[in-house]
PDB file of C-alpha atoms in Angstrom:
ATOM      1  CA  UNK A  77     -47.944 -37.014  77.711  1.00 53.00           C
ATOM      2  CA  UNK A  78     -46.072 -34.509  79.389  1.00 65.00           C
ATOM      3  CA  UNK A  79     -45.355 -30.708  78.601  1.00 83.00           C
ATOM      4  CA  UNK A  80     -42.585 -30.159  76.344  1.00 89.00           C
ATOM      5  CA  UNK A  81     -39.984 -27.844  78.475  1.00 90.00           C
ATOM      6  CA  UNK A  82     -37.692 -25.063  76.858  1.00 92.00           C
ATOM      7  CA  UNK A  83     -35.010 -26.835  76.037  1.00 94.00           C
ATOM      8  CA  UNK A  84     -37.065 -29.553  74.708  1.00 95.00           C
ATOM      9  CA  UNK A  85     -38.964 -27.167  72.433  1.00 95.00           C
ATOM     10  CA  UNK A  86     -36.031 -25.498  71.077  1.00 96.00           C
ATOM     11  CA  UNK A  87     -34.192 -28.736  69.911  1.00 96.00           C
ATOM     12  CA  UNK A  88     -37.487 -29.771  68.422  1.00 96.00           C
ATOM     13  CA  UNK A  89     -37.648 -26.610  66.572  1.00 96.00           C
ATOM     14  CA  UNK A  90     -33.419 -27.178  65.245  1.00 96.00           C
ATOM     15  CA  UNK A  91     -34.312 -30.517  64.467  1.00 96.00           C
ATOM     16  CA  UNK A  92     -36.730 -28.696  62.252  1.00 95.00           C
ATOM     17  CA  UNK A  93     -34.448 -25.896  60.649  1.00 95.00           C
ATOM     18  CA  UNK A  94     -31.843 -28.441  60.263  1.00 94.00           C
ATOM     19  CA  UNK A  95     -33.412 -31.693  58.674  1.00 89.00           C
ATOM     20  CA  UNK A  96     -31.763 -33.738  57.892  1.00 92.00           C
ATOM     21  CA  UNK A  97     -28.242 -33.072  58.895  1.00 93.00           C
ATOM     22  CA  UNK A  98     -29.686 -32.159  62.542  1.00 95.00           C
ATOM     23  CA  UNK A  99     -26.932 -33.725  64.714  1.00 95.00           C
ATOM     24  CA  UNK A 100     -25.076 -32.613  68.262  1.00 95.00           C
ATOM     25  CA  UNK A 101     -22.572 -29.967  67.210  1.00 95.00           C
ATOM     26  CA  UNK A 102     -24.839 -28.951  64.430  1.00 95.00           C
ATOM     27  CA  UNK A 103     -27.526 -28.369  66.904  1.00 96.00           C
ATOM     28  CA  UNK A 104     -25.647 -26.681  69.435  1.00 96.00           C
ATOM     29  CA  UNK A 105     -24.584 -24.070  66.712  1.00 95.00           C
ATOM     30  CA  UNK A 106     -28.254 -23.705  66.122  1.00 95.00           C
ATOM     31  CA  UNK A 107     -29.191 -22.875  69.170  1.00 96.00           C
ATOM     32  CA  UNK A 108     -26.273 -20.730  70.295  1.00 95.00           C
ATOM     33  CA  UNK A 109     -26.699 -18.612  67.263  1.00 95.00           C
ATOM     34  CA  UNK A 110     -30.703 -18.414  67.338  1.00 94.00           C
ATOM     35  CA  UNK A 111     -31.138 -18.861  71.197  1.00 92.00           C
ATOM     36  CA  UNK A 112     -27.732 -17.007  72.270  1.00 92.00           C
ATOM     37  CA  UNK A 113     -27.177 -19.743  74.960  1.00 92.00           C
ATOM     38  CA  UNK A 114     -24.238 -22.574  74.629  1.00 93.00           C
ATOM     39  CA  UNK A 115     -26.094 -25.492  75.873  1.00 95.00           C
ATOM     40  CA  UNK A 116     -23.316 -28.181  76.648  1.00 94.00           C
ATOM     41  CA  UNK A 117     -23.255 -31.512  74.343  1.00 94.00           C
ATOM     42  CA  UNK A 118     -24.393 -33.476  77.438  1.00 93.00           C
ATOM     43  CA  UNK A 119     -27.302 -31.410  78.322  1.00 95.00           C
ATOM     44  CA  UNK A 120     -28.021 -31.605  74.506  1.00 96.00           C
ATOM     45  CA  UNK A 121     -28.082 -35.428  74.945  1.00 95.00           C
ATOM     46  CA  UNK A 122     -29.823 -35.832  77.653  1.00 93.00           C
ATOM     47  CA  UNK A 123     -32.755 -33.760  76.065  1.00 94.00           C
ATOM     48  CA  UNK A 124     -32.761 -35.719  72.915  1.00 95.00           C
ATOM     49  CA  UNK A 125     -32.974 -39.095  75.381  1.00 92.00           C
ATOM     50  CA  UNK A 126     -36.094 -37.622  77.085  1.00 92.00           C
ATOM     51  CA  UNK A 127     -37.593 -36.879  73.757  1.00 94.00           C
ATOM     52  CA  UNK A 128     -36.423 -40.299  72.365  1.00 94.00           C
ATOM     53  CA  UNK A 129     -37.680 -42.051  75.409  1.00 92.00           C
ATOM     54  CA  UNK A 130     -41.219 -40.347  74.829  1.00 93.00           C
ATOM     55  CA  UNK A 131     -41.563 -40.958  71.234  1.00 95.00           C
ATOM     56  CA  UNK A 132     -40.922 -37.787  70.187  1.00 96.00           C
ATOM     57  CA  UNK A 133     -37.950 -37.709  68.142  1.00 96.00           C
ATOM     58  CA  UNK A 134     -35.599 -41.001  66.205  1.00 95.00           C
ATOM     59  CA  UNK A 135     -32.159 -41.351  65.895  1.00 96.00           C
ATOM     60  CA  UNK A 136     -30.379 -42.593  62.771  1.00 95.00           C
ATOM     61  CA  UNK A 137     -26.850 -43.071  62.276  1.00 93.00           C
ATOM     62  CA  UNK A 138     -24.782 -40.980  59.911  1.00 91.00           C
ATOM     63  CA  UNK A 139     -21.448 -41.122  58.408  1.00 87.00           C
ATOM     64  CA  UNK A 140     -18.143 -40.896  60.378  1.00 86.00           C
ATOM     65  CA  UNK A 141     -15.336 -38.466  59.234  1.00 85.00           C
ATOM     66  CA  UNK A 142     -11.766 -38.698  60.474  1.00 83.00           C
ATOM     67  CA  UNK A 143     -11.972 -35.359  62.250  1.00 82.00           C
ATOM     68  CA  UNK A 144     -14.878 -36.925  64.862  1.00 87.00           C
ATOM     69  CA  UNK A 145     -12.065 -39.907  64.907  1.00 84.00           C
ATOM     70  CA  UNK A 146     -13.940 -41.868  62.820  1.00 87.00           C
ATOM     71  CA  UNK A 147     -16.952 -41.770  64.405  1.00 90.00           C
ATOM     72  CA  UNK A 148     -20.324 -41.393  62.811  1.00 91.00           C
ATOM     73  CA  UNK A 149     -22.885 -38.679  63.246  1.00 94.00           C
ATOM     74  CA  UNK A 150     -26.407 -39.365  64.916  1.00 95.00           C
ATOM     75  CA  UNK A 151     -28.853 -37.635  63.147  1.00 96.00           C
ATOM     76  CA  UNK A 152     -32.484 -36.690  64.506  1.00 96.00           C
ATOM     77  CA  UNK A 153     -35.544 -36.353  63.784  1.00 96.00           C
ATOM     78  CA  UNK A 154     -38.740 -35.790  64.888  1.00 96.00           C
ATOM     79  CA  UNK A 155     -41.865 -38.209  64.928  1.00 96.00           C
ATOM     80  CA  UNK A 156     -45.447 -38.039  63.925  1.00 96.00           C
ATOM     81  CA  UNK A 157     -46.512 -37.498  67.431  1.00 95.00           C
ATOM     82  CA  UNK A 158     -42.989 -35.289  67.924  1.00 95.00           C
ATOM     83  CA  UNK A 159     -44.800 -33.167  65.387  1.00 95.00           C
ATOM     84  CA  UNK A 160     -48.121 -33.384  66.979  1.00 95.00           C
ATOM     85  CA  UNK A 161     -46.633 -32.534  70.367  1.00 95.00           C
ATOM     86  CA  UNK A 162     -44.454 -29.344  68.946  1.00 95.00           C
ATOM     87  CA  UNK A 163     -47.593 -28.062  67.408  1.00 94.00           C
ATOM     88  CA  UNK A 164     -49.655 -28.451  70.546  1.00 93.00           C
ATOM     89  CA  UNK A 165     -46.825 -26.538  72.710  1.00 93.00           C
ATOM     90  CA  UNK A 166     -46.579 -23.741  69.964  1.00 92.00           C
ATOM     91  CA  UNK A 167     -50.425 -23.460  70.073  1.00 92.00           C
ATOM     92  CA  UNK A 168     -50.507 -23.078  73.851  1.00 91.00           C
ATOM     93  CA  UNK A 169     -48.074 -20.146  73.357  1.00 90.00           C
ATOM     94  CA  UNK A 170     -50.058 -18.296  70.510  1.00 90.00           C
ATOM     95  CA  UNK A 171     -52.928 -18.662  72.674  1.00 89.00           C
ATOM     96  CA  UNK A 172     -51.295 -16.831  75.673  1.00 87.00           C
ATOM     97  CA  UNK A 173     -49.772 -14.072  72.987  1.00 85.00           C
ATOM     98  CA  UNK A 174     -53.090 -13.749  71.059  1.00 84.00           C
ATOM     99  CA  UNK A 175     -55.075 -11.440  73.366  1.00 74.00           C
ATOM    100  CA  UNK A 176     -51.964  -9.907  75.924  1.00 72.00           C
ATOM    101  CA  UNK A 177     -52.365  -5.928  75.756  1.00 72.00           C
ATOM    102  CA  UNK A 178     -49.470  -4.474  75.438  1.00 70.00           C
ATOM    103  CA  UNK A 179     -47.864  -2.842  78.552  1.00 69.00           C
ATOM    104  CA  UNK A 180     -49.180   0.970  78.895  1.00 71.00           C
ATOM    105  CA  UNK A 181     -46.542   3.530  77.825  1.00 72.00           C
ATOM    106  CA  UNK A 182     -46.184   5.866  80.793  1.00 73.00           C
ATOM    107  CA  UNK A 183     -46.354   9.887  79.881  1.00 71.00           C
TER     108      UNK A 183
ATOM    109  CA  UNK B 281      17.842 -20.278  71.235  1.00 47.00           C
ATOM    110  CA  UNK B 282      18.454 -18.555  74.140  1.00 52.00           C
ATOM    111  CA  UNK B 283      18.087 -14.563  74.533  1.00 52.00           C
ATOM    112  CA  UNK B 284      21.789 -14.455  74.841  1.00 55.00           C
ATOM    113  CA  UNK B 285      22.579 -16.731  71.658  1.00 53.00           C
ATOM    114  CA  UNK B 286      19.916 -14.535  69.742  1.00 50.00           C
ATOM    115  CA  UNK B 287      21.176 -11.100  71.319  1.00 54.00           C
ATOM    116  CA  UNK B 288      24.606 -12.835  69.599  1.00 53.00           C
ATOM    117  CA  UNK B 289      23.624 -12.751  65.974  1.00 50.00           C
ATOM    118  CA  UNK B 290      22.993  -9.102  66.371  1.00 51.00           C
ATOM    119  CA  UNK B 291      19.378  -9.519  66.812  1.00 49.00           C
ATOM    120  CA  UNK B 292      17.685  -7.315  69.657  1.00 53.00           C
ATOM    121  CA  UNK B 293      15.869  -8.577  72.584  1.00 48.00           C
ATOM    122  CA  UNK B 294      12.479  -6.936  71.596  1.00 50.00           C
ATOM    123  CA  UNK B 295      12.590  -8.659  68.635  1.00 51.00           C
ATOM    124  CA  UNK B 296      13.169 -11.937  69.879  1.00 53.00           C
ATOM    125  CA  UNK B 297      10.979 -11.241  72.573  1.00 52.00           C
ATOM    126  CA  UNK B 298       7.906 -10.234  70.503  1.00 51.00           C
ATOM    127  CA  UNK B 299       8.955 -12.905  67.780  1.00 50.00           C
ATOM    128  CA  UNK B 300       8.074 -15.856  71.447  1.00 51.00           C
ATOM    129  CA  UNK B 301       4.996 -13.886  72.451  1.00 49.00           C
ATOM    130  CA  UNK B 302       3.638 -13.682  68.789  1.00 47.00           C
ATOM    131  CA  UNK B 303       4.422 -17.739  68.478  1.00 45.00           C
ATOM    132  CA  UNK B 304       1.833 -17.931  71.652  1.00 44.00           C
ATOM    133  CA  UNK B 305      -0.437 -15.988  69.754  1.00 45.00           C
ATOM    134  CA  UNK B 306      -0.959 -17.356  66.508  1.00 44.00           C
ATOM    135  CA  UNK B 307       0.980 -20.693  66.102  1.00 41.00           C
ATOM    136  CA  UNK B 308      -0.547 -21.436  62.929  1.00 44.00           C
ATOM    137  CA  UNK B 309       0.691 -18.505  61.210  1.00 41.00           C
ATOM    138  CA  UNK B 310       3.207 -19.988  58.354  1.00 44.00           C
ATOM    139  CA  UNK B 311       5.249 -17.323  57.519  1.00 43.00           C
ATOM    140  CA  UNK B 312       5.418 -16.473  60.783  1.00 43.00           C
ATOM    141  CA  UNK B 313       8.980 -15.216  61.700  1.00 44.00           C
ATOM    142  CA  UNK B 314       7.659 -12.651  59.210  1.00 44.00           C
ATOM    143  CA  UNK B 315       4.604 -11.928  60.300  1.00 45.00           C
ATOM    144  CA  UNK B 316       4.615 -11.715  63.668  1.00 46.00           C
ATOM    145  CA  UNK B 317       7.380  -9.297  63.672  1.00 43.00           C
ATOM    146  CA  UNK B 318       6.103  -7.083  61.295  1.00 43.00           C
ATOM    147  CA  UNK B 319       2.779  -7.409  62.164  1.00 42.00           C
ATOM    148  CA  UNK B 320       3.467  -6.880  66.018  1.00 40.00           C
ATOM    149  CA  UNK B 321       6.552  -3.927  65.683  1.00 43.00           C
ATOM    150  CA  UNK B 322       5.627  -2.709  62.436  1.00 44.00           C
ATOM    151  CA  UNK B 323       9.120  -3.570  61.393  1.00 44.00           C
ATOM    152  CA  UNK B 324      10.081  -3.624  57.934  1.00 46.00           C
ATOM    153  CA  UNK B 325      11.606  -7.339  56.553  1.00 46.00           C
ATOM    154  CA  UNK B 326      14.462  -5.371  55.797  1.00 49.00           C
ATOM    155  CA  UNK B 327      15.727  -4.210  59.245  1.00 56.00           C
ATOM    156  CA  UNK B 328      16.084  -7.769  60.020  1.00 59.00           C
ATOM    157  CA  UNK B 329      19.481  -9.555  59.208  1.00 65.00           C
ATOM    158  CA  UNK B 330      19.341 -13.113  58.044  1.00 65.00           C
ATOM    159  CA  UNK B 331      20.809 -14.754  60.644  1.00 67.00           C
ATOM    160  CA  UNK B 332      18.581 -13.093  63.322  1.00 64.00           C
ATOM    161  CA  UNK B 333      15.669 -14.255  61.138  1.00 63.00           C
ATOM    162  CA  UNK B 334      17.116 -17.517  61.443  1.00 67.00           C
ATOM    163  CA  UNK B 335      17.272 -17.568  65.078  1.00 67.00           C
ATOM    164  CA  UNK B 336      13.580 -16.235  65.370  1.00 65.00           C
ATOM    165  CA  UNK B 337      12.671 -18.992  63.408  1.00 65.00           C
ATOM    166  CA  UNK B 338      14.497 -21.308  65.579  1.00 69.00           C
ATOM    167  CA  UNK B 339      13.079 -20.020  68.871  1.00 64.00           C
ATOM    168  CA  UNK B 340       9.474 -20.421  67.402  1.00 61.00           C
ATOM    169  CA  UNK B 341      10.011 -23.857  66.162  1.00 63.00           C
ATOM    170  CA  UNK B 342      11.318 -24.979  69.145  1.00 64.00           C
ATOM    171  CA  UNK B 343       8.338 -23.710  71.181  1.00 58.00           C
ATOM    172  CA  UNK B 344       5.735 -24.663  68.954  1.00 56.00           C
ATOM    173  CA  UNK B 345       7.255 -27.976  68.745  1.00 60.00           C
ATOM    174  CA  UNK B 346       7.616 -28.501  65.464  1.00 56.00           C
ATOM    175  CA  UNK B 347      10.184 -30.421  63.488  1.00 56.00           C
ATOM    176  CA  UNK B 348      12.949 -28.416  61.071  1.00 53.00           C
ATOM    177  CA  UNK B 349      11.645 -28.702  57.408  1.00 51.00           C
ATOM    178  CA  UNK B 350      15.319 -26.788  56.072  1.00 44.00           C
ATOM    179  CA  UNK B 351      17.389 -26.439  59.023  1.00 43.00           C
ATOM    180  CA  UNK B 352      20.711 -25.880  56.831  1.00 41.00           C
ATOM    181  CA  UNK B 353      19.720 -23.692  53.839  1.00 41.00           C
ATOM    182  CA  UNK B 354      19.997 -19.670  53.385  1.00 42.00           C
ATOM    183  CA  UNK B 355      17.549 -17.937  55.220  1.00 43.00           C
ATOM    184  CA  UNK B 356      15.789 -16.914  51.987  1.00 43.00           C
ATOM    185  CA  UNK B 357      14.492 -20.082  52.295  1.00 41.00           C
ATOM    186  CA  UNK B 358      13.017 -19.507  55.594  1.00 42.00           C
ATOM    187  CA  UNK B 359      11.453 -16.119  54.347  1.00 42.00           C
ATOM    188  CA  UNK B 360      10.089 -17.976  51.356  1.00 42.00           C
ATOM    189  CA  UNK B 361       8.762 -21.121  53.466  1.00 41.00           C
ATOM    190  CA  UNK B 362       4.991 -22.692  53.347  1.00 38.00           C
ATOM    191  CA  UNK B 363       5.368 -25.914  54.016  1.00 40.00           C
ATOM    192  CA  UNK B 364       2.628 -26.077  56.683  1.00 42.00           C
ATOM    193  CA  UNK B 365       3.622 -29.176  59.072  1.00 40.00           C
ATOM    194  CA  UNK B 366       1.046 -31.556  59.687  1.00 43.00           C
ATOM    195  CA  UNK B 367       0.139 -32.435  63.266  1.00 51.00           C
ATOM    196  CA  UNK B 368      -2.532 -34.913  63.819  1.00 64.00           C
ATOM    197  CA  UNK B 369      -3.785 -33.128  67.095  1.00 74.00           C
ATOM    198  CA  UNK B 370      -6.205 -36.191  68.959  1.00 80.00           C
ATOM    199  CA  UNK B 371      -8.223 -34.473  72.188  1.00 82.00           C
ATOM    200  CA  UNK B 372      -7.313 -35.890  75.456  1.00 81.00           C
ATOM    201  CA  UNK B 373      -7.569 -39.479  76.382  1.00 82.00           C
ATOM    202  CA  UNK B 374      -8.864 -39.009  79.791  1.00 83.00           C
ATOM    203  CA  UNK B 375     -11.441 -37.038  79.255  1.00 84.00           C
ATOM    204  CA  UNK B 376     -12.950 -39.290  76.416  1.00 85.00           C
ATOM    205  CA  UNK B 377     -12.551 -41.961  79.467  1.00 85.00           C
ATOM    206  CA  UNK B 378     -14.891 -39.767  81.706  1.00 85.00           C
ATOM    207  CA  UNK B 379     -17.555 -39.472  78.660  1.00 87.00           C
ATOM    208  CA  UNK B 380     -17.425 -43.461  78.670  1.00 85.00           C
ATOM    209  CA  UNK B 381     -18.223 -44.076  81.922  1.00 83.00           C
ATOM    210  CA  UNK B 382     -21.092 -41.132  82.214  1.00 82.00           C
ATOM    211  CA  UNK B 383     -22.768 -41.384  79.438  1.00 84.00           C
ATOM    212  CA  UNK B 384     -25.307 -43.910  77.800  1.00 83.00           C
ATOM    213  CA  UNK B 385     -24.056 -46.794  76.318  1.00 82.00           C
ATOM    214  CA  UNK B 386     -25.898 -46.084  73.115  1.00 87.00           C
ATOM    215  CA  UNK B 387     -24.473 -42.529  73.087  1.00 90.00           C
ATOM    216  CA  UNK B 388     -20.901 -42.584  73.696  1.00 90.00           C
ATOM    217  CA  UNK B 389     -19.726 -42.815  70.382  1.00 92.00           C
ATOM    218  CA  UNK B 390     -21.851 -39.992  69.190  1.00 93.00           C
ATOM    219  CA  UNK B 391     -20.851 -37.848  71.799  1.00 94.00           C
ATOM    220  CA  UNK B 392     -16.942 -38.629  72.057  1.00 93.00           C
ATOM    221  CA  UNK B 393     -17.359 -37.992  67.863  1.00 93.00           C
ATOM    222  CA  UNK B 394     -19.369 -34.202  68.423  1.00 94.00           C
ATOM    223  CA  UNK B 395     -16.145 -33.531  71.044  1.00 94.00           C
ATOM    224  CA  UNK B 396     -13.757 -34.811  68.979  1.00 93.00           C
ATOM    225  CA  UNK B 397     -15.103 -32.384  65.998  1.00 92.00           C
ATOM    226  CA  UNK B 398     -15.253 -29.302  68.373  1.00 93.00           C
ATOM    227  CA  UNK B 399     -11.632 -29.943  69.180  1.00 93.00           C
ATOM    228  CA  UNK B 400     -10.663 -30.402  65.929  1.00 91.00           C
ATOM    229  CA  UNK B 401     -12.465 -26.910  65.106  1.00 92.00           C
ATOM    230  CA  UNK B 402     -10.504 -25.152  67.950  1.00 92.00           C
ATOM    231  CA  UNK B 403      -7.526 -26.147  67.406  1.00 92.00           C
ATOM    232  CA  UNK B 404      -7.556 -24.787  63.767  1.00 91.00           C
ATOM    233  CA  UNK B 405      -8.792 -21.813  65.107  1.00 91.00           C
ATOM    234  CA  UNK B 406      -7.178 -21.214  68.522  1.00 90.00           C
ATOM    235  CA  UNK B 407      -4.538 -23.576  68.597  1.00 91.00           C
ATOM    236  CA  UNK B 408      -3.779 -26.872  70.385  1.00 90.00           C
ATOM    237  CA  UNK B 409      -3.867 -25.394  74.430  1.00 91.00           C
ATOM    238  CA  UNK B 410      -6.322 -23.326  74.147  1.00 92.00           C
ATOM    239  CA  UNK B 411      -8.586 -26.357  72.362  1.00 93.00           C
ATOM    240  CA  UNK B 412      -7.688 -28.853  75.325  1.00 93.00           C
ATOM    241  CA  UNK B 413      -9.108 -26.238  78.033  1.00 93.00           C
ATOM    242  CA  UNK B 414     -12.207 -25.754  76.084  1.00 93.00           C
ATOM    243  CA  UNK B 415     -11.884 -29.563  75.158  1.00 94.00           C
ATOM    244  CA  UNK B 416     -11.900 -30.232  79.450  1.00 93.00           C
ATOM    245  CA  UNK B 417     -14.631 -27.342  79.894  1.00 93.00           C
ATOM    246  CA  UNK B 418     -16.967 -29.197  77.289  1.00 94.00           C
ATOM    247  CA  UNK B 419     -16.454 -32.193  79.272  1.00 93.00           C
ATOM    248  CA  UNK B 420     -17.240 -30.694  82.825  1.00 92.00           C
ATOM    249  CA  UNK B 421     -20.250 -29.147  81.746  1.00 93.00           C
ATOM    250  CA  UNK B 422     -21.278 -32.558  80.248  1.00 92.00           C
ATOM    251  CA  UNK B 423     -20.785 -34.913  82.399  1.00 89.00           C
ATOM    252  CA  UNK B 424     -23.285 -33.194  84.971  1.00 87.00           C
ATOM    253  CA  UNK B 425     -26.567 -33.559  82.709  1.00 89.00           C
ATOM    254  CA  UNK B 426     -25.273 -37.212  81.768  1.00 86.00           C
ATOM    255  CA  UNK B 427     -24.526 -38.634  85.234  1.00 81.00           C
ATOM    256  CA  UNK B 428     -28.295 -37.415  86.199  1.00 81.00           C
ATOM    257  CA  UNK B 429     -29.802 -38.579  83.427  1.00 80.00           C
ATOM    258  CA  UNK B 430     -28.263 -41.702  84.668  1.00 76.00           C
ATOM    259  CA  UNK B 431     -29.488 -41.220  88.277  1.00 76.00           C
ATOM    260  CA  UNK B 432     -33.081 -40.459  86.987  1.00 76.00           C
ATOM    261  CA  UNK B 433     -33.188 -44.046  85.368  1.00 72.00           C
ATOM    262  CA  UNK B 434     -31.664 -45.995  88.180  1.00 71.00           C
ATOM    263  CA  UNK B 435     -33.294 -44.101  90.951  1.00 71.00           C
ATOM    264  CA  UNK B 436     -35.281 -47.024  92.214  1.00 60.00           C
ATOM    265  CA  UNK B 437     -32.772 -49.262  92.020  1.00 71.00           C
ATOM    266  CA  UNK B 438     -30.535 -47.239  93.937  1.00 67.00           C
ATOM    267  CA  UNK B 439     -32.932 -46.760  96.834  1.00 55.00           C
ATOM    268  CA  UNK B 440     -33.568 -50.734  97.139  1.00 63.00           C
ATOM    269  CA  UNK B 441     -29.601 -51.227  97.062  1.00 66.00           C
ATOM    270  CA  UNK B 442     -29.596 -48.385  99.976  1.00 59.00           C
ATOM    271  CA  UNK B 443     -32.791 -49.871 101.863  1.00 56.00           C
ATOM    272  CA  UNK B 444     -30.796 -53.515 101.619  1.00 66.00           C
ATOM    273  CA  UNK B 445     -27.113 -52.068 102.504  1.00 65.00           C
ATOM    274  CA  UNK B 446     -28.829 -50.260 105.444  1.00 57.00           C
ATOM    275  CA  UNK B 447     -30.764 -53.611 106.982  1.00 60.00           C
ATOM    276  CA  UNK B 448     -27.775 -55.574 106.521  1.00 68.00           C
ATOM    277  CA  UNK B 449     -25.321 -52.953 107.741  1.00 58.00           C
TER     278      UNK B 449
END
């Protein structure tokens, strides 16, 4: 299975904080206010397809409202092995933190 | 209502002038005539006459578009109204059209719905041009991630239509 990259590790972790009403616009609020970047709905999209496409996370449809124009949500979630894999990349990043010295403070 | 027909009813072209340029700032204001003025010249309700009120509120009607709710009536009525005119706002057709065609098939609803709720949100908030620029921008940035996605899954097929157009061609 392939590394998880930024992007896909940051929607994993929204899909996370925001079960179960994780959904586009909800998770692009997420991760403008926690990541400070705007990612576009498309780039969103495409993400969840990758991680959809690997197993990672499931879609399930939600309820439309008139101001989406009567269009229903899709909510995600992530999978057993979506789990499995978000642990593993959060692991390999402890690892790396666990023993970096600090840089030296200069006089 | 002209600056001429407003400079008429004894109102002064400052006012009428800062009355249009507050309209462009916060259309959704509903006692606006009011509060824009005030707000913007620090001018007491007082100093204005009724009928230039009247005419402010007819200049910023007819630039925001919106139907008279008590076109004949004193203008105590006007100073007094809050009937908040409904406009069902709907984000542009053709850029739901370019969604369609970019994105997955399994997808476009979603998407055109997460769109349609951002617009909705702006327009409350910043009003119905500024929400169609950011409605266009959302697009744009979208369709770039969703046409390559696209690519990405096709890309053999495209190279075998390519190989064949070239060795017939």
């Amino acid at each position: 299975m392939e590394e998880l990259g930024m992007l896909e590790q940051r929607l994993m972790l929204a899909i996370l904080r925001l079960q179960p009403a994780a959904y586009g616009v909800a998770l692009q609020k997420e991760l403008k206010l926690r990541a400070g970047r705007e990612y576009s709905v498309g780039t969103i999209y495409a993400a969840l397809d990758r991680l959809e496409a690997n197993g990672l996370v499931k879609p399930k449809q939600g309820e439309a409202t008139a101001e989406r124009g009567g269009r229903a949500k899709l909510y995600f979630s992530l999978t057993a092995p979506g789990h499995a894999a978000l642990q593993a990349s959060l692991k390999v990043i402890d690892n790396l933190r666990a023993n970096a010295r600090p840089a030296p403070v200069l006089p | 209502m002209t600056k001429g027909k407003f400079e008429a009813t004894g109102g002064s072209f400052v006012v009428w002038k800062t009355a249009v340029v507050g309209t462009i700032r916060q259309p959704k204001a509903q006692n606006y005539d009011i509060d824009i003025v005030a707000d913007l010249r620090r001018l007491p309700e007082h100093s204005l006459s009724d009928e230039s009120l009247r005419a402010i509120h007819e200049t910023i009607r007819e630039i925001a578009n919106i139907p008279p709710t008590c076109s004949e009536g004193p203008a105590e009525n006007i100073r007094n109204n809050d009937v908040e005119q409904e406009r069902n706002v709907l984000p542009p057709g053709s850029g739901e059209v370019l969604i369609t065609l970019f994105a997955p098939k399994n997808r476009i609803d979603a998407l055109l719905g997460d769109l349609a709720e951002c617009f909705a949100e702006d327009v409350e908030v910043r009003g119905e041009q500024r929400a169609k620029l950011l409605y266009w921008a959302r697009v744009t940035r979208s369709i770039g991630p969703l046409l390559w996605t696209k690519i990405k899954r096709a890309g053999w097929l495209a190279i075998v239509f390519e190989i064949g157009r070239r060795w017939i061609g």
